[in-house]
Amino acid sequence: MKVLVINCGSSSLKYQLFDMESETVLAKGMVEKIGLAQSLLSHSVAGKEKYEEETPVKNHNQALSLVLRALLHEEHGAIGALSEIDAVGHRAIHGASTFTGSVIIIKEVLDTMKDLIALAPLHNPPAILGVEACLENMPGMPMVGVFDTSFYQTLPQKTYMYGLPYEYYEKYSMRRYGFHGTSHRFVSRRVTELLGPGKKVITCHLGSGASITAIDDGRAVDTSMGFTPLQGLLMGTRCGDIDPAIVGILMEKENLTPAQVSDVMNKKSGLLGLSGVSSDFRYVEEAALAGNQRAALAIEVFYQSILRYIGSYIAELGGLDALVFTAGIGENSVSAREYLCRKLAYLGIELDEAANSLRGKEAEISKAGSKVRVFVIPTNEELMIARDTRDVLLGRL
Ligand code: AMP
């Protein structure tokens, strides 16, 4: 079975074509700068030279048609005919309380995705454009929607409710939803493969967006992101948890509109806002090592937010069997993992320094006999979407 995975942003379309028997990537790439004068397709096929094309691409529909042409191309293509693709899996972002798992996209599902735009005004519209582009370019192709939020539909109500008047939950569906669910689910499944079922696990997705999830026997019981991806850890440009009173005070003092204050908290805060150097962890770390005090502070605040969540999730889970690091910082930063594991030594975590010196590879980084086992597990959201697409089609999900 071949599955094409599509992940759309407002001006980009990323894709990966999987052979599901071997779970290998046959082709992958992206169209960037959709809607601008010159867009760029970069396309790679296993064993072939990378292909790039600069051409105007007005919308996601045209972007997908460019991708399909590349996939079918005599020289740089990966398939002989579109009929070789069995299904398309879409990163469908926000499924609210409606979608508790991945689903075949029929008209009613697409309509519901449109109804949910109010909850994810930035992220759901591009996902919908991706679905519509497939309907146009590949009529009759089975499609599956994989929602970032569905992994968190197992959260108990006491965990997902905010202490606001109940009417806002009823009127605006205001509750914690959680995001990055596809990534946390992927690494959590891998932990179950490694350790067996019934384990208490905390997964740390530390990338430019960052979140932590508490998982009991494969089911999410709490997560750091909330009604939007702004809540939780300090991130590259997002502030994470702050006193909510600050929002109104900032609007008053800085004369900001709701949209402007949201822009400050989403795009100008976090590592970038605190350090004044960059949103990219590597550059902030470099600056800190060179003596920049604010960069050092930004990293300390980031680590502190992680420790705070890990500690509270251990209390919620009533113990911990495994701690997992994933995403850009989690997979690559030897120093971040070392700092966090040393702070958690009281749990009986014994770090294996040689194993921790690896980057970007799956590894157990705790010593044999460590009371809590610690893993680096590279995330693969596209593969998770492809697996779900296969499983939904085969009626396994
Ligand atoms: P992601 O959003 O998962 O792509 O992660 C991006 C983040 O990972 C950025 O903050 C990068 O600085 C960070 N990152 C990537 N490679 C490294 C590395 N070798 N060491 C530390 N951080 C890294």
Short mmCIF file of C-alpha atoms and ligand atoms in Angstrom, two decimals:
data_model
loop_
_atom_site.label_atom_id
_atom_site.label_comp_id
_atom_site.label_asym_id
_atom_site.label_seq_id
_atom_site.Cartn_x
_atom_site.Cartn_y
_atom_site.Cartn_z
CA MET A 1 0.00 0.00 0.00
CA LYS A 2 1.21 3.52 -0.84
CA VAL A 3 0.04 6.47 1.26
CA LEU A 4 0.61 10.13 0.44
CA VAL A 5 0.75 12.33 3.55
CA ILE A 6 -0.06 16.00 3.17
CA ASN A 7 0.62 18.74 5.71
CA CYS A 8 -0.48 22.23 4.67
CA GLY A 9 0.48 25.56 6.17
CA SER A 10 -0.93 28.91 5.07
CA SER A 11 1.70 29.28 2.33
CA SER A 12 3.21 25.80 2.16
CA LEU A 13 2.35 22.22 1.28
CA LYS A 14 4.60 19.46 2.61
CA TYR A 15 4.25 15.88 1.42
CA GLN A 16 5.70 12.41 1.90
CA LEU A 17 4.85 9.31 -0.09
CA PHE A 18 5.18 6.13 1.99
CA ASP A 19 5.42 2.52 1.01
CA MET A 20 3.54 1.01 3.94
CA GLU A 21 4.86 -2.53 3.61
CA SER A 22 8.37 -1.34 4.48
CA GLU A 23 7.31 1.98 6.08
CA THR A 24 9.87 3.73 3.88
CA VAL A 25 9.64 7.16 2.30
CA LEU A 26 9.52 6.89 -1.51
CA ALA A 27 9.41 10.63 -2.10
CA LYS A 28 9.10 13.80 -0.08
CA GLY A 29 9.24 17.52 -0.45
CA MET A 30 7.40 20.77 -0.16
CA VAL A 31 6.02 23.71 -2.06
CA GLU A 32 6.88 26.97 -0.32
CA LYS A 33 5.76 30.56 -0.82
CA ILE A 34 2.37 29.60 -2.22
CA GLY A 35 0.58 32.76 -3.38
CA LEU A 36 3.79 34.77 -3.93
CA ALA A 37 5.28 35.75 -7.30
CA GLN A 38 7.73 32.84 -7.26
CA SER A 39 7.03 29.63 -5.37
CA LEU A 40 9.54 26.86 -4.84
CA LEU A 41 9.05 23.13 -5.17
CA SER A 42 11.75 20.96 -3.62
CA HIS A 43 11.28 17.27 -4.29
CA SER A 44 13.43 14.30 -3.26
CA VAL A 45 13.08 10.69 -4.31
CA ALA A 46 15.09 7.92 -2.69
CA GLY A 47 18.19 7.21 -4.82
CA LYS A 48 17.68 10.19 -7.15
CA GLU A 49 19.06 13.70 -7.24
CA LYS A 50 16.99 16.37 -5.50
CA TYR A 51 14.74 18.26 -7.91
CA GLU A 52 13.87 21.95 -7.48
CA GLU A 53 11.54 24.12 -9.52
CA GLU A 54 10.75 27.82 -9.17
CA THR A 55 7.38 28.73 -10.60
CA PRO A 56 4.39 30.84 -9.62
CA VAL A 57 1.84 28.79 -7.61
CA LYS A 58 -1.36 30.70 -6.86
CA ASN A 59 -2.98 28.38 -4.33
CA HIS A 60 -2.85 24.96 -2.64
CA ASN A 61 -4.74 23.42 -5.52
CA GLN A 62 -1.99 24.37 -7.96
CA ALA A 63 0.64 23.35 -5.43
CA LEU A 64 -0.76 19.84 -5.23
CA SER A 65 -0.97 19.57 -8.99
CA LEU A 66 2.74 20.54 -9.16
CA VAL A 67 3.55 17.87 -6.56
CA LEU A 68 1.62 15.20 -8.43
CA ARG A 69 3.43 16.12 -11.66
CA ALA A 70 6.76 15.73 -9.84
CA LEU A 71 5.71 12.37 -8.37
CA LEU A 72 4.75 11.13 -11.85
CA HIS A 73 7.72 12.64 -13.71
CA GLU A 74 9.72 10.26 -15.91
CA GLU A 75 13.10 11.32 -14.50
CA HIS A 76 12.56 12.60 -10.98
CA GLY A 77 9.26 10.86 -10.24
CA ALA A 78 8.50 7.98 -7.85
CA ILE A 79 5.41 6.36 -9.37
CA GLY A 80 4.15 5.49 -12.84
CA ALA A 81 0.49 6.37 -12.30
CA LEU A 82 -1.65 8.14 -9.72
CA SER A 83 -3.59 4.91 -9.24
CA GLU A 84 -0.52 3.53 -7.44
CA ILE A 85 -1.42 5.80 -4.50
CA ASP A 86 -3.97 4.01 -2.32
CA ALA A 87 -4.91 6.87 -0.01
CA VAL A 88 -4.02 10.34 1.22
CA GLY A 89 -3.53 11.15 4.90
CA HIS A 90 -4.06 14.75 5.98
CA ARG A 91 -2.67 16.51 9.02
CA ALA A 92 -6.04 17.87 10.04
CA ILE A 93 -4.97 19.84 13.20
CA HIS A 94 -8.00 20.73 15.36
CA GLY A 95 -10.69 18.12 15.78
CA ALA A 96 -12.10 19.62 19.02
CA SER A 97 -14.28 17.18 20.98
CA THR A 98 -15.84 15.92 17.75
CA PHE A 99 -13.00 13.75 16.47
CA THR A 100 -11.71 11.28 19.02
CA GLY A 101 -9.62 9.48 16.40
CA SER A 102 -8.61 9.54 12.76
CA VAL A 103 -11.47 9.34 10.24
CA ILE A 104 -12.20 8.90 6.55
CA ILE A 105 -12.87 12.34 5.15
CA ILE A 106 -16.36 12.39 3.72
CA LYS A 107 -18.35 15.55 3.02
CA GLU A 108 -19.75 15.72 6.59
CA VAL A 109 -16.23 15.51 8.03
CA LEU A 110 -15.03 18.32 5.78
CA ASP A 111 -18.07 20.40 6.81
CA THR A 112 -17.26 19.81 10.49
CA MET A 113 -13.61 20.77 9.89
CA LYS A 114 -14.94 24.04 8.47
CA ASP A 115 -17.20 24.53 11.51
CA LEU A 116 -14.11 24.16 13.71
CA ILE A 117 -12.25 27.04 12.03
CA ALA A 118 -13.41 29.31 14.87
CA LEU A 119 -11.28 27.22 17.27
CA ALA A 120 -8.18 27.13 15.05
CA PRO A 121 -8.41 30.11 12.71
CA LEU A 122 -4.76 29.88 11.66
CA HIS A 123 -4.32 26.14 11.31
CA ASN A 124 -7.55 24.55 10.15
CA PRO A 125 -8.07 26.64 6.96
CA PRO A 126 -4.83 25.41 5.27
CA ALA A 127 -5.68 21.80 6.22
CA ILE A 128 -9.08 22.27 4.57
CA LEU A 129 -7.40 23.72 1.47
CA GLY A 130 -5.27 20.58 1.30
CA VAL A 131 -8.35 18.34 1.40
CA GLU A 132 -10.06 20.44 -1.25
CA ALA A 133 -6.95 20.33 -3.44
CA CYS A 134 -7.03 16.51 -3.28
CA LEU A 135 -10.74 16.43 -4.13
CA GLU A 136 -9.95 18.53 -7.20
CA ASN A 137 -6.75 16.78 -8.33
CA MET A 138 -7.43 13.20 -7.25
CA PRO A 139 -11.21 12.69 -7.38
CA GLY A 140 -12.35 9.49 -5.71
CA MET A 141 -9.08 9.07 -3.74
CA PRO A 142 -9.77 7.81 -0.19
CA MET A 143 -8.65 10.43 2.34
CA VAL A 144 -8.12 10.21 6.08
CA GLY A 145 -7.95 13.11 8.54
CA VAL A 146 -5.54 12.79 11.47
CA PHE A 147 -6.18 15.39 14.17
CA ASP A 148 -3.50 16.76 16.52
CA THR A 149 -6.10 16.97 19.27
CA SER A 150 -7.63 13.49 19.14
CA PHE A 151 -4.98 11.89 21.39
CA TYR A 152 -6.23 14.16 24.19
CA GLN A 153 -9.84 13.14 24.03
CA THR A 154 -9.03 10.70 26.84
CA LEU A 155 -8.28 13.58 29.25
CA PRO A 156 -10.66 13.52 32.21
CA GLN A 157 -13.00 16.49 32.52
CA LYS A 158 -11.32 17.68 35.73
CA THR A 159 -8.15 18.07 33.65
CA TYR A 160 -9.53 19.79 30.60
CA MET A 161 -11.87 22.30 32.28
CA TYR A 162 -10.71 25.83 33.05
CA GLY A 163 -11.90 27.61 36.17
CA LEU A 164 -13.94 30.07 34.12
CA PRO A 165 -17.72 30.51 34.27
CA TYR A 166 -19.21 27.28 32.91
CA GLU A 167 -21.19 29.21 30.27
CA TYR A 168 -17.98 29.92 28.32
CA TYR A 169 -17.36 26.20 28.01
CA GLU A 170 -20.90 25.82 26.68
CA LYS A 171 -20.87 28.91 24.45
CA TYR A 172 -17.33 28.80 23.07
CA SER A 173 -16.17 25.23 23.78
CA MET A 174 -13.44 26.80 25.94
CA ARG A 175 -11.45 23.95 27.42
CA ARG A 176 -8.02 22.41 27.18
CA TYR A 177 -7.60 20.50 23.88
CA GLY A 178 -3.86 19.90 23.68
CA PHE A 179 -1.77 19.86 20.49
CA HIS A 180 1.24 17.93 19.09
CA GLY A 181 -0.89 14.85 19.82
CA THR A 182 0.31 12.98 16.74
CA SER A 183 3.92 13.36 17.88
CA HIS A 184 3.24 12.39 21.51
CA ARG A 185 1.19 9.40 20.32
CA PHE A 186 4.00 8.27 17.98
CA VAL A 187 6.67 8.29 20.68
CA SER A 188 4.31 6.85 23.30
CA ARG A 189 3.56 3.88 21.02
CA ARG A 190 7.27 3.32 20.59
CA VAL A 191 7.73 3.30 24.38
CA THR A 192 4.99 0.68 24.63
CA GLU A 193 6.84 -1.40 22.02
CA LEU A 194 10.05 -1.06 24.04
CA LEU A 195 8.69 -1.48 27.58
CA GLY A 196 5.37 -3.23 27.19
CA PRO A 197 1.94 -1.95 28.28
CA GLY A 198 0.84 -0.49 31.62
CA LYS A 199 3.60 2.09 32.00
CA LYS A 200 3.48 5.65 33.32
CA VAL A 201 5.26 7.83 30.80
CA ILE A 202 6.01 11.53 30.33
CA THR A 203 6.78 12.61 26.78
CA CYS A 204 8.59 15.92 26.20
CA HIS A 205 8.17 17.33 22.69
CA LEU A 206 10.78 20.10 22.77
CA GLY A 207 10.97 21.91 19.44
CA SER A 208 10.26 25.48 18.42
CA GLY A 209 6.78 24.65 19.70
CA ALA A 210 7.02 22.61 22.89
CA SER A 211 4.65 20.54 24.97
CA ILE A 212 4.67 17.80 27.60
CA THR A 213 2.16 14.98 27.95
CA ALA A 214 1.45 12.59 30.82
CA ILE A 215 0.50 9.13 29.56
CA ASP A 216 -0.82 6.21 31.59
CA ASP A 217 -0.87 2.86 29.81
CA GLY A 218 -0.85 4.51 26.37
CA ARG A 219 -3.65 6.99 27.19
CA ALA A 220 -3.03 10.72 27.58
CA VAL A 221 -4.10 11.95 31.02
CA ASP A 222 -2.77 15.51 30.89
CA THR A 223 -0.92 17.80 28.53
CA SER A 224 0.64 21.24 28.75
CA MET A 225 -0.95 22.96 25.73
CA GLY A 226 -4.49 24.19 26.17
CA PHE A 227 -7.37 25.80 24.31
CA THR A 228 -4.63 27.00 21.95
CA PRO A 229 -0.97 26.01 21.56
CA LEU A 230 0.04 29.11 23.57
CA GLN A 231 -0.40 27.52 26.98
CA GLY A 232 2.25 25.52 28.77
CA LEU A 233 6.02 25.60 28.33
CA LEU A 234 8.06 28.59 27.30
CA MET A 235 8.66 28.09 23.55
CA GLY A 236 10.67 29.62 20.70
CA THR A 237 8.42 32.67 20.36
CA ARG A 238 5.43 31.80 22.61
CA CYS A 239 5.30 32.86 26.24
CA GLY A 240 3.59 29.71 27.56
CA ASP A 241 1.99 30.04 31.01
CA ILE A 242 1.65 33.57 32.34
CA ASP A 243 -0.68 35.23 34.82
CA PRO A 244 -3.80 35.78 32.65
CA ALA A 245 -4.28 39.21 34.27
CA ILE A 246 -1.22 40.38 32.32
CA VAL A 247 -3.21 40.27 29.07
CA GLY A 248 -5.63 43.04 30.08
CA ILE A 249 -2.92 45.08 31.81
CA LEU A 250 -0.67 44.93 28.73
CA MET A 251 -3.53 45.97 26.47
CA GLU A 252 -4.16 48.97 28.68
CA LYS A 253 -0.57 50.03 29.29
CA GLU A 254 0.73 49.44 25.76
CA ASN A 255 -2.54 50.44 24.11
CA LEU A 256 -2.74 47.10 22.28
CA THR A 257 -5.71 45.48 20.57
CA PRO A 258 -6.55 41.81 21.36
CA ALA A 259 -4.86 40.81 18.08
CA GLN A 260 -1.72 42.78 18.93
CA VAL A 261 -1.39 41.30 22.40
CA SER A 262 -1.88 37.85 20.91
CA ASP A 263 0.89 38.66 18.43
CA VAL A 264 3.22 39.65 21.27
CA MET A 265 2.50 36.46 23.20
CA ASN A 266 2.70 34.13 20.17
CA LYS A 267 5.46 35.67 18.07
CA LYS A 268 7.62 37.97 20.20
CA SER A 269 7.91 36.15 23.50
CA GLY A 270 9.51 32.90 24.63
CA LEU A 271 13.24 32.33 24.00
CA LEU A 272 13.19 35.21 21.52
CA GLY A 273 11.48 37.70 23.79
CA LEU A 274 13.55 36.89 26.87
CA SER A 275 16.94 36.56 25.18
CA GLY A 276 16.55 39.22 22.49
CA VAL A 277 18.83 36.95 20.43
CA SER A 278 16.75 34.36 18.58
CA SER A 279 13.85 31.94 18.83
CA ASP A 280 16.24 29.17 17.80
CA PHE A 281 17.55 27.24 20.81
CA ARG A 282 20.97 26.68 19.24
CA TYR A 283 21.66 30.40 18.78
CA VAL A 284 20.37 31.22 22.25
CA GLU A 285 22.63 28.54 23.69
CA GLU A 286 25.62 29.85 21.72
CA ALA A 287 24.95 33.38 23.01
CA ALA A 288 24.61 32.10 26.58
CA LEU A 289 27.93 30.26 26.30
CA ALA A 290 29.51 33.49 25.01
CA GLY A 291 28.36 35.27 28.18
CA ASN A 292 25.01 36.80 27.17
CA GLN A 293 23.09 36.96 30.48
CA ARG A 294 19.63 37.29 28.98
CA ALA A 295 20.23 34.31 26.72
CA ALA A 296 21.31 32.28 29.76
CA LEU A 297 18.19 33.43 31.62
CA ALA A 298 15.92 32.45 28.69
CA ILE A 299 17.32 28.91 28.78
CA GLU A 300 16.91 28.72 32.54
CA VAL A 301 13.28 29.81 32.29
CA PHE A 302 12.69 27.23 29.52
CA TYR A 303 14.19 24.43 31.64
CA GLN A 304 12.26 25.60 34.69
CA SER A 305 8.96 25.39 32.81
CA ILE A 306 9.81 21.84 31.74
CA LEU A 307 10.69 20.75 35.27
CA ARG A 308 7.50 22.29 36.63
CA TYR A 309 5.36 20.20 34.27
CA ILE A 310 7.34 17.02 34.77
CA GLY A 311 7.00 17.37 38.53
CA SER A 312 3.27 17.98 38.43
CA TYR A 313 2.70 15.12 36.00
CA ILE A 314 4.58 12.69 38.23
CA ALA A 315 2.16 13.73 40.98
CA GLU A 316 -0.83 13.20 38.68
CA LEU A 317 0.42 9.86 37.38
CA GLY A 318 1.40 8.69 40.85
CA GLY A 319 4.89 7.71 39.69
CA LEU A 320 6.95 7.44 36.55
CA ASP A 321 8.39 4.55 34.54
CA ALA A 322 9.81 6.40 31.55
CA LEU A 323 10.71 9.91 30.43
CA VAL A 324 11.00 10.59 26.70
CA PHE A 325 12.62 13.44 24.80
CA THR A 326 11.65 14.23 21.22
CA ALA A 327 11.56 17.01 18.54
CA GLY A 328 14.43 19.36 17.58
CA ILE A 329 15.74 20.23 21.05
CA GLY A 330 14.70 16.95 22.70
CA GLU A 331 16.38 14.85 20.02
CA ASN A 332 19.52 16.93 19.61
CA SER A 333 20.40 18.92 22.69
CA VAL A 334 22.80 16.89 24.80
CA SER A 335 23.04 19.74 27.30
CA ALA A 336 19.26 20.17 27.75
CA ARG A 337 18.78 16.45 28.44
CA GLU A 338 21.75 16.37 30.77
CA TYR A 339 20.54 19.37 32.77
CA LEU A 340 16.99 18.04 33.10
CA CYS A 341 18.04 14.49 34.00
CA ARG A 342 20.47 15.78 36.64
CA LYS A 343 17.69 17.87 38.21
CA LEU A 344 15.52 14.74 38.23
CA ALA A 345 18.19 12.51 39.77
CA TYR A 346 16.08 12.33 42.98
CA LEU A 347 13.66 10.11 41.03
CA GLY A 348 16.40 7.56 40.64
CA ILE A 349 17.30 8.65 37.10
CA GLU A 350 20.88 7.68 36.30
CA LEU A 351 22.05 9.27 33.07
CA ASP A 352 24.36 7.34 30.76
CA GLU A 353 26.59 10.13 29.48
CA ALA A 354 27.94 8.20 26.51
CA ALA A 355 24.44 7.29 25.33
CA ASN A 356 23.29 10.88 25.91
CA SER A 357 26.05 12.23 23.67
CA LEU A 358 24.19 10.93 20.60
CA ARG A 359 22.00 13.28 18.60
CA GLY A 360 18.91 12.63 16.53
CA LYS A 361 18.85 8.86 17.04
CA GLU A 362 16.68 6.58 19.09
CA ALA A 363 18.54 5.70 22.29
CA GLU A 364 18.01 4.77 25.89
CA ILE A 365 20.05 7.41 27.69
CA SER A 366 19.61 6.14 31.24
CA LYS A 367 22.00 3.56 32.70
CA ALA A 368 20.94 -0.05 33.06
CA GLY A 369 19.20 -0.26 36.45
CA SER A 370 18.02 3.40 36.43
CA LYS A 371 14.73 3.51 38.39
CA VAL A 372 13.12 5.69 35.73
CA ARG A 373 14.19 4.88 32.18
CA VAL A 374 14.96 7.78 29.86
CA PHE A 375 14.72 7.63 26.07
CA VAL A 376 15.37 9.82 23.06
CA ILE A 377 12.83 8.86 20.42
CA PRO A 378 12.87 10.86 17.18
CA THR A 379 9.32 11.84 16.36
CA ASN A 380 7.75 11.09 13.00
CA GLU A 381 4.34 12.69 12.66
CA GLU A 382 4.14 11.92 8.94
CA LEU A 383 4.65 8.20 9.54
CA MET A 384 2.01 8.28 12.29
CA ILE A 385 -0.43 9.91 9.84
CA ALA A 386 0.43 7.30 7.18
CA ARG A 387 -0.09 4.45 9.68
CA ASP A 388 -3.44 5.87 10.77
CA THR A 389 -4.48 6.30 7.14
CA ARG A 390 -3.66 2.66 6.44
CA ASP A 391 -5.34 1.44 9.62
CA VAL A 392 -8.52 3.47 9.07
CA LEU A 393 -8.76 2.16 5.50
CA LEU A 394 -8.23 -1.42 6.61
CA GLY A 395 -10.86 -0.95 9.32
CA ARG A 396 -8.30 -1.45 12.11
CA LEU A 397 -9.02 1.93 13.72
P1 AMP B 1 11.58 21.53 15.67
O1 AMP B 1 10.51 22.56 15.86
O2 AMP B 1 11.21 20.19 16.22
O3 AMP B 1 12.10 21.46 14.27
O4 AMP B 1 12.82 22.02 16.57
C1 AMP B 1 13.47 23.21 16.32
C2 AMP B 1 14.36 23.55 17.52
O5 AMP B 1 15.32 22.49 17.69
C3 AMP B 1 15.13 24.85 17.35
O6 AMP B 1 15.03 25.61 18.55
C4 AMP B 1 16.56 24.36 17.19
O7 AMP B 1 17.49 25.26 17.71
C5 AMP B 1 16.57 23.08 17.99
N1 AMP B 1 17.69 22.23 17.57
C6 AMP B 1 17.89 21.64 16.39
N2 AMP B 1 19.09 21.01 16.35
C7 AMP B 1 19.68 21.24 17.56
C8 AMP B 1 20.92 20.87 18.17
N3 AMP B 1 21.83 20.16 17.51
N4 AMP B 1 21.14 21.28 19.43
C9 AMP B 1 20.25 22.01 20.09
N5 AMP B 1 19.06 22.39 19.58
C10 AMP B 1 18.77 22.01 18.34
#
